[in-house]
Structures are given as structure tokens and as C-alpha cells.
PDB file of C-alpha atoms in Angstrom:
ATOM      1  CA  UNK A   1       0.560 -52.399  10.953  1.00 48.00           C
ATOM      2  CA  UNK A   2      -2.457 -51.290   8.957  1.00 52.00           C
ATOM      3  CA  UNK A   3      -3.548 -49.063  11.876  1.00 68.00           C
ATOM      4  CA  UNK A   4      -0.131 -47.364  11.965  1.00 66.00           C
ATOM      5  CA  UNK A   5      -0.297 -46.652   8.238  1.00 76.00           C
ATOM      6  CA  UNK A   6      -3.794 -45.228   8.590  1.00 78.00           C
ATOM      7  CA  UNK A   7      -2.659 -43.021  11.477  1.00 71.00           C
ATOM      8  CA  UNK A   8       0.344 -41.799   9.502  1.00 72.00           C
ATOM      9  CA  UNK A   9      -1.856 -41.076   6.483  1.00 79.00           C
ATOM     10  CA  UNK A  10      -4.342 -39.178   8.656  1.00 78.00           C
ATOM     11  CA  UNK A  11      -1.524 -37.210  10.290  1.00 74.00           C
ATOM     12  CA  UNK A  12      -0.121 -36.329   6.843  1.00 78.00           C
ATOM     13  CA  UNK A  13      -3.552 -35.254   5.617  1.00 83.00           C
ATOM     14  CA  UNK A  14      -3.977 -33.062   8.714  1.00 80.00           C
ATOM     15  CA  UNK A  15      -0.638 -31.382   7.983  1.00 78.00           C
ATOM     16  CA  UNK A  16      -1.609 -30.738   4.364  1.00 83.00           C
ATOM     17  CA  UNK A  17      -4.998 -29.397   5.448  1.00 84.00           C
ATOM     18  CA  UNK A  18      -3.323 -27.055   7.935  1.00 81.00           C
ATOM     19  CA  UNK A  19      -0.921 -25.774   5.295  1.00 82.00           C
ATOM     20  CA  UNK A  20      -3.778 -25.163   2.868  1.00 86.00           C
ATOM     21  CA  UNK A  21      -5.782 -23.285   5.519  1.00 86.00           C
ATOM     22  CA  UNK A  22      -2.711 -21.168   6.328  1.00 83.00           C
ATOM     23  CA  UNK A  23      -2.231 -20.335   2.647  1.00 86.00           C
ATOM     24  CA  UNK A  24      -5.918 -19.475   2.251  1.00 88.00           C
ATOM     25  CA  UNK A  25      -5.843 -17.189   5.308  1.00 85.00           C
ATOM     26  CA  UNK A  26      -2.726 -15.479   3.950  1.00 85.00           C
ATOM     27  CA  UNK A  27      -4.302 -14.870   0.545  1.00 87.00           C
ATOM     28  CA  UNK A  28      -7.590 -13.673   2.027  1.00 89.00           C
ATOM     29  CA  UNK A  29      -5.896 -11.210   4.368  1.00 86.00           C
ATOM     30  CA  UNK A  30      -3.647  -9.908   1.587  1.00 87.00           C
ATOM     31  CA  UNK A  31      -6.690  -9.409  -0.620  1.00 89.00           C
ATOM     32  CA  UNK A  32      -8.512  -7.499   2.142  1.00 87.00           C
ATOM     33  CA  UNK A  33      -5.511  -5.252   2.750  1.00 85.00           C
ATOM     34  CA  UNK A  34      -5.034  -4.548  -0.964  1.00 88.00           C
ATOM     35  CA  UNK A  35      -8.746  -3.803  -1.443  1.00 89.00           C
ATOM     36  CA  UNK A  36      -8.721  -1.472   1.555  1.00 87.00           C
ATOM     37  CA  UNK A  37      -5.601   0.327   0.306  1.00 86.00           C
ATOM     38  CA  UNK A  38      -7.050   0.744  -3.185  1.00 88.00           C
ATOM     39  CA  UNK A  39     -10.375   2.073  -1.936  1.00 89.00           C
ATOM     40  CA  UNK A  40      -8.688   4.445   0.537  1.00 86.00           C
ATOM     41  CA  UNK A  41      -6.347   5.792  -2.155  1.00 85.00           C
ATOM     42  CA  UNK A  42      -9.223   6.298  -4.556  1.00 88.00           C
ATOM     43  CA  UNK A  43     -11.281   8.125  -1.926  1.00 87.00           C
ATOM     44  CA  UNK A  44      -8.373  10.351  -0.885  1.00 84.00           C
ATOM     45  CA  UNK A  45      -7.656  11.297  -4.489  1.00 85.00           C
ATOM     46  CA  UNK A  46     -11.296  12.209  -5.153  1.00 88.00           C
ATOM     47  CA  UNK A  47     -11.518  14.280  -1.957  1.00 84.00           C
ATOM     48  CA  UNK A  48      -8.229  16.084  -2.641  1.00 81.00           C
ATOM     49  CA  UNK A  49      -9.273  16.956  -6.200  1.00 84.00           C
ATOM     50  CA  UNK A  50     -12.573  18.362  -4.932  1.00 85.00           C
ATOM     51  CA  UNK A  51     -10.780  20.315  -2.182  1.00 80.00           C
ATOM     52  CA  UNK A  52      -8.217  21.730  -4.611  1.00 78.00           C
ATOM     53  CA  UNK A  53     -10.952  22.859  -6.976  1.00 82.00           C
ATOM     54  CA  UNK A  54     -12.835  24.561  -4.194  1.00 78.00           C
ATOM     55  CA  UNK A  55      -9.732  26.252  -2.774  1.00 75.00           C
ATOM     56  CA  UNK A  56      -8.664  27.608  -6.163  1.00 77.00           C
ATOM     57  CA  UNK A  57     -12.082  29.163  -6.591  1.00 78.00           C
ATOM     58  CA  UNK A  58     -11.872  30.887  -3.198  1.00 71.00           C
ATOM     59  CA  UNK A  59      -8.468  32.531  -3.665  1.00 68.00           C
ATOM     60  CA  UNK A  60      -6.398  33.769  -0.690  1.00 68.00           C
ATOM     61  CA  UNK A  61      -9.215  34.808   1.592  1.00 75.00           C
ATOM     62  CA  UNK A  62     -10.109  34.057   5.180  1.00 77.00           C
ATOM     63  CA  UNK A  63     -12.706  31.671   3.840  1.00 77.00           C
ATOM     64  CA  UNK A  64     -10.009  29.810   1.892  1.00 74.00           C
ATOM     65  CA  UNK A  65      -7.837  29.568   5.001  1.00 77.00           C
ATOM     66  CA  UNK A  66     -10.780  28.187   6.972  1.00 80.00           C
ATOM     67  CA  UNK A  67     -11.470  25.631   4.238  1.00 78.00           C
ATOM     68  CA  UNK A  68      -7.803  24.585   4.155  1.00 77.00           C
ATOM     69  CA  UNK A  69      -7.839  24.120   7.942  1.00 79.00           C
ATOM     70  CA  UNK A  70     -11.050  22.104   7.664  1.00 83.00           C
ATOM     71  CA  UNK A  71      -9.576  19.869   4.941  1.00 81.00           C
ATOM     72  CA  UNK A  72      -6.398  19.263   6.908  1.00 79.00           C
ATOM     73  CA  UNK A  73      -8.443  18.320   9.988  1.00 81.00           C
ATOM     74  CA  UNK A  74     -10.555  15.951   7.913  1.00 83.00           C
ATOM     75  CA  UNK A  75      -7.427  14.446   6.377  1.00 83.00           C
ATOM     76  CA  UNK A  76      -5.971  13.796   9.832  1.00 81.00           C
ATOM     77  CA  UNK A  77      -9.214  12.220  11.032  1.00 83.00           C
ATOM     78  CA  UNK A  78      -9.391  10.096   7.873  1.00 84.00           C
ATOM     79  CA  UNK A  79      -5.795   8.960   8.363  1.00 83.00           C
ATOM     80  CA  UNK A  80      -6.549   7.948  11.929  1.00 82.00           C
ATOM     81  CA  UNK A  81      -9.687   6.095  10.828  1.00 83.00           C
ATOM     82  CA  UNK A  82      -7.693   4.271   8.159  1.00 85.00           C
ATOM     83  CA  UNK A  83      -5.037   3.382  10.716  1.00 83.00           C
ATOM     84  CA  UNK A  84      -7.736   1.949  12.966  1.00 84.00           C
ATOM     85  CA  UNK A  85      -9.131  -0.064  10.057  1.00 86.00           C
ATOM     86  CA  UNK A  86      -5.677  -1.432   9.217  1.00 85.00           C
ATOM     87  CA  UNK A  87      -5.141  -2.286  12.881  1.00 84.00           C
ATOM     88  CA  UNK A  88      -8.525  -4.060  12.985  1.00 85.00           C
ATOM     89  CA  UNK A  89      -7.660  -6.079   9.870  1.00 86.00           C
ATOM     90  CA  UNK A  90      -4.257  -7.008  11.296  1.00 85.00           C
ATOM     91  CA  UNK A  91      -5.829  -7.983  14.635  1.00 84.00           C
ATOM     92  CA  UNK A  92      -8.405 -10.150  12.927  1.00 87.00           C
ATOM     93  CA  UNK A  93      -5.749 -11.847  10.776  1.00 86.00           C
ATOM     94  CA  UNK A  94      -3.611 -12.434  13.869  1.00 85.00           C
ATOM     95  CA  UNK A  95      -6.634 -13.983  15.579  1.00 85.00           C
ATOM     96  CA  UNK A  96      -7.311 -16.213  12.573  1.00 87.00           C
ATOM     97  CA  UNK A  97      -3.704 -17.409  12.521  1.00 85.00           C
ATOM     98  CA  UNK A  98      -3.789 -17.988  16.289  1.00 84.00           C
ATOM     99  CA  UNK A  99      -6.949 -20.076  15.998  1.00 86.00           C
ATOM    100  CA  UNK A 100      -5.388 -22.046  13.146  1.00 85.00           C
ATOM    101  CA  UNK A 101      -2.234 -22.686  15.176  1.00 84.00           C
ATOM    102  CA  UNK A 102      -4.299 -23.754  18.194  1.00 84.00           C
ATOM    103  CA  UNK A 103      -6.313 -26.093  15.987  1.00 85.00           C
ATOM    104  CA  UNK A 104      -3.134 -27.604  14.544  1.00 83.00           C
ATOM    105  CA  UNK A 105      -1.647 -28.080  18.032  1.00 83.00           C
ATOM    106  CA  UNK A 106      -4.896 -29.669  19.193  1.00 84.00           C
ATOM    107  CA  UNK A 107      -4.897 -32.041  16.204  1.00 82.00           C
ATOM    108  CA  UNK A 108      -1.247 -32.935  16.812  1.00 80.00           C
ATOM    109  CA  UNK A 109      -1.923 -33.543  20.495  1.00 82.00           C
ATOM    110  CA  UNK A 110      -4.843 -35.847  19.684  1.00 83.00           C
ATOM    111  CA  UNK A 111      -2.741 -37.725  17.145  1.00 80.00           C
ATOM    112  CA  UNK A 112       0.078 -38.158  19.645  1.00 79.00           C
ATOM    113  CA  UNK A 113      -2.356 -39.244  22.358  1.00 81.00           C
ATOM    114  CA  UNK A 114      -3.931 -41.803  20.025  1.00 80.00           C
ATOM    115  CA  UNK A 115      -0.477 -43.033  19.035  1.00 78.00           C
ATOM    116  CA  UNK A 116       0.548 -43.401  22.677  1.00 77.00           C
ATOM    117  CA  UNK A 117      -2.683 -45.270  23.430  1.00 79.00           C
ATOM    118  CA  UNK A 118      -2.036 -47.591  20.511  1.00 78.00           C
ATOM    119  CA  UNK A 119       1.560 -48.021  21.638  1.00 74.00           C
ATOM    120  CA  UNK A 120       0.526 -48.840  25.195  1.00 76.00           C
ATOM    121  CA  UNK A 121      -1.844 -51.557  23.962  1.00 79.00           C
ATOM    122  CA  UNK A 122       0.837 -53.160  21.813  1.00 77.00           C
ATOM    123  CA  UNK A 123       3.880 -52.471  23.973  1.00 71.00           C
ATOM    124  CA  UNK A 124       5.758 -55.286  25.636  1.00 77.00           C
ATOM    125  CA  UNK A 125       5.083 -56.006  29.284  1.00 77.00           C
ATOM    126  CA  UNK A 126       6.887 -53.648  31.646  1.00 76.00           C
ATOM    127  CA  UNK A 127       6.869 -50.626  29.326  1.00 75.00           C
ATOM    128  CA  UNK A 128       3.775 -49.095  30.910  1.00 76.00           C
ATOM    129  CA  UNK A 129       5.936 -46.706  32.923  1.00 79.00           C
ATOM    130  CA  UNK A 130       7.611 -45.274  29.831  1.00 77.00           C
ATOM    131  CA  UNK A 131       4.253 -44.826  28.087  1.00 75.00           C
ATOM    132  CA  UNK A 132       2.795 -43.150  31.195  1.00 78.00           C
ATOM    133  CA  UNK A 133       5.788 -40.778  31.369  1.00 80.00           C
ATOM    134  CA  UNK A 134       5.271 -39.891  27.707  1.00 78.00           C
ATOM    135  CA  UNK A 135       1.552 -39.285  28.330  1.00 78.00           C
ATOM    136  CA  UNK A 136       2.342 -37.157  31.365  1.00 82.00           C
ATOM    137  CA  UNK A 137       4.879 -35.119  29.388  1.00 81.00           C
ATOM    138  CA  UNK A 138       2.339 -34.592  26.623  1.00 77.00           C
ATOM    139  CA  UNK A 139      -0.282 -33.461  29.150  1.00 81.00           C
ATOM    140  CA  UNK A 140       2.208 -31.039  30.724  1.00 83.00           C
ATOM    141  CA  UNK A 141       3.176 -29.613  27.340  1.00 79.00           C
ATOM    142  CA  UNK A 142      -0.496 -29.242  26.406  1.00 79.00           C
ATOM    143  CA  UNK A 143      -1.243 -27.415  29.669  1.00 81.00           C
ATOM    144  CA  UNK A 144       1.743 -25.105  29.104  1.00 78.00           C
ATOM    145  CA  UNK A 145       0.594 -24.310  25.557  1.00 76.00           C
ATOM    146  CA  UNK A 146      -2.892 -23.593  26.851  1.00 78.00           C
ATOM    147  CA  UNK A 147      -1.504 -21.208  29.485  1.00 79.00           C
ATOM    148  CA  UNK A 148       0.676 -19.431  26.917  1.00 75.00           C
ATOM    149  CA  UNK A 149      -2.284 -19.127  24.582  1.00 75.00           C
ATOM    150  CA  UNK A 150      -4.400 -17.553  27.330  1.00 78.00           C
ATOM    151  CA  UNK A 151      -1.640 -15.069  28.175  1.00 76.00           C
ATOM    152  CA  UNK A 152      -1.249 -14.174  24.489  1.00 74.00           C
ATOM    153  CA  UNK A 153      -5.001 -13.572  24.178  1.00 75.00           C
ATOM    154  CA  UNK A 154      -4.985 -11.365  27.284  1.00 76.00           C
ATOM    155  CA  UNK A 155      -2.063  -9.356  25.919  1.00 77.00           C
ATOM    156  CA  UNK A 156      -3.828  -8.959  22.569  1.00 74.00           C
ATOM    157  CA  UNK A 157      -6.969  -7.710  24.324  1.00 77.00           C
ATOM    158  CA  UNK A 158      -4.905  -5.327  26.476  1.00 73.00           C
ATOM    159  CA  UNK A 159      -3.099  -3.981  23.416  1.00 75.00           C
ATOM    160  CA  UNK A 160      -6.343  -3.640  21.498  1.00 74.00           C
ATOM    161  CA  UNK A 161      -7.930  -1.649  24.319  1.00 78.00           C
ATOM    162  CA  UNK A 162      -4.912   0.652  24.593  1.00 75.00           C
ATOM    163  CA  UNK A 163      -4.662   1.224  20.832  1.00 73.00           C
ATOM    164  CA  UNK A 164      -8.348   2.118  20.635  1.00 73.00           C
ATOM    165  CA  UNK A 165      -8.056   4.468  23.624  1.00 76.00           C
ATOM    166  CA  UNK A 166      -4.979   6.169  22.159  1.00 74.00           C
ATOM    167  CA  UNK A 167      -6.654   6.496  18.777  1.00 70.00           C
ATOM    168  CA  UNK A 168      -9.756   8.057  20.347  1.00 71.00           C
ATOM    169  CA  UNK A 169      -7.607  10.469  22.364  1.00 73.00           C
ATOM    170  CA  UNK A 170      -5.710  11.473  19.228  1.00 72.00           C
ATOM    171  CA  UNK A 171      -8.925  12.161  17.325  1.00 69.00           C
ATOM    172  CA  UNK A 172     -10.192  14.298  20.201  1.00 73.00           C
ATOM    173  CA  UNK A 173      -6.876  16.183  20.369  1.00 71.00           C
ATOM    174  CA  UNK A 174      -7.002  16.914  16.633  1.00 67.00           C
ATOM    175  CA  UNK A 175     -10.559  18.219  16.977  1.00 68.00           C
ATOM    176  CA  UNK A 176      -9.583  20.398  19.947  1.00 72.00           C
ATOM    177  CA  UNK A 177      -6.548  21.868  18.171  1.00 66.00           C
ATOM    178  CA  UNK A 178      -8.633  22.453  15.070  1.00 63.00           C
ATOM    179  CA  UNK A 179     -11.292  24.365  17.039  1.00 66.00           C
ATOM    180  CA  UNK A 180      -8.637  26.512  18.735  1.00 66.00           C
ATOM    181  CA  UNK A 181      -6.722  27.358  15.551  1.00 58.00           C
ATOM    182  CA  UNK A 182      -6.772  31.052  14.648  1.00 56.00           C
ATOM    183  CA  UNK A 183      -9.167  31.867  11.864  1.00 52.00           C
ATOM    184  CA  UNK A 184      -9.349  34.581   9.279  1.00 47.00           C
ATOM    185  CA  UNK A 185      -6.778  37.339   8.652  1.00 47.00           C
ATOM    186  CA  UNK A 186      -5.221  36.967  12.116  1.00 45.00           C
ATOM    187  CA  UNK A 187      -3.934  33.548  11.061  1.00 42.00           C
ATOM    188  CA  UNK A 188      -1.456  35.281   8.727  1.00 43.00           C
ATOM    189  CA  UNK A 189      -0.015  37.588  11.409  1.00 38.00           C
TER     190      UNK A 189
END
């Protein structure tokens, strides 16, 4: 009886620990996102103020048009870089939550296995078959979770590769369009 109480207490402590780790991961990721957003907003404001000052000094000349085109290209590249950073943060957070979930499932599986072992030692004669069926079911469920976890990781890697490739292609397209844009007085025609 004492062993059952200890196991239940340990299981409860594991659940509390998992919940606390989940809360900590949530707060940490929210803090990172807020810090990134604040810094990006601050940087964009400073760059836009500097660009506006410079453009007002140039007037409506070809040089001003070239500067405006340059600033818009830089703004697009900056937006893409910020999108990549946000995607990286989200991917990392998703990975952290996945690892936490896998850890919790592993802890639960070990607790259930230990409980079944304890049950099999104290079970009445003839109940070995039922305990073995329960152990087999647990092993099957664990194998299925492992397979699903591997598939999810492969999909995350596939998505990550595609997002990075698309982002790189977009940056290159913006640069190409920017180089081909008409410059000077012909841009007004």
C-alpha cells in the first residue's frame, strides 16, 4: 500500500512538473516574441525617420526617386528577414513543446510500466494473461507514438526547408525586380 501511495505521489509530482515546464516555455517564448517585435518596431521607426529626412532634403529629383526605390527594397528585405526570424522562433518553440510532450509521454509510459510490473507481482494467480495484454497494449501504443513523433519531425524538417527556400527565392526576386526598375526621369513617364 505504501508503494502505491509513493507511486501516485511521484506521478502527481511529474504532472505538476510538466505543467510548470509548459508554463515556463510559454512565458519564455512570449517574452522572446515581444522583445523581437519591440526591437523590430524601434528599428523600423528609426530607419523610416532617417529615410524621410533624407528624402525631404533631396526634393523631387531622380536621386530622390532612386533613394525611395532603395528604401522600399530595403524595407521588403527587412520584412522578409523579420518573417524568417519569427518563423525560426515559432519553430524553436514548437520543438520545445514537442520535446516536452515526448518527455511527458515517456514519463507516463514508465509510470504505467512500473505500475503494471507492481500489479503483476501482487496480482492473484491466473491474471498473468491480463497483465501481459496490458503490457503489450502499452508497448504498441508507445511504438505508435514514436512513429507519429518521427513523422511529425520529418514534416517539420520538410516544411522548414521549403519555407527557407521560398524565403530565399523571394529575396532574390525582390533584388532582381529592384535592379530592373526604371531609374531617373524615365520612371515618371
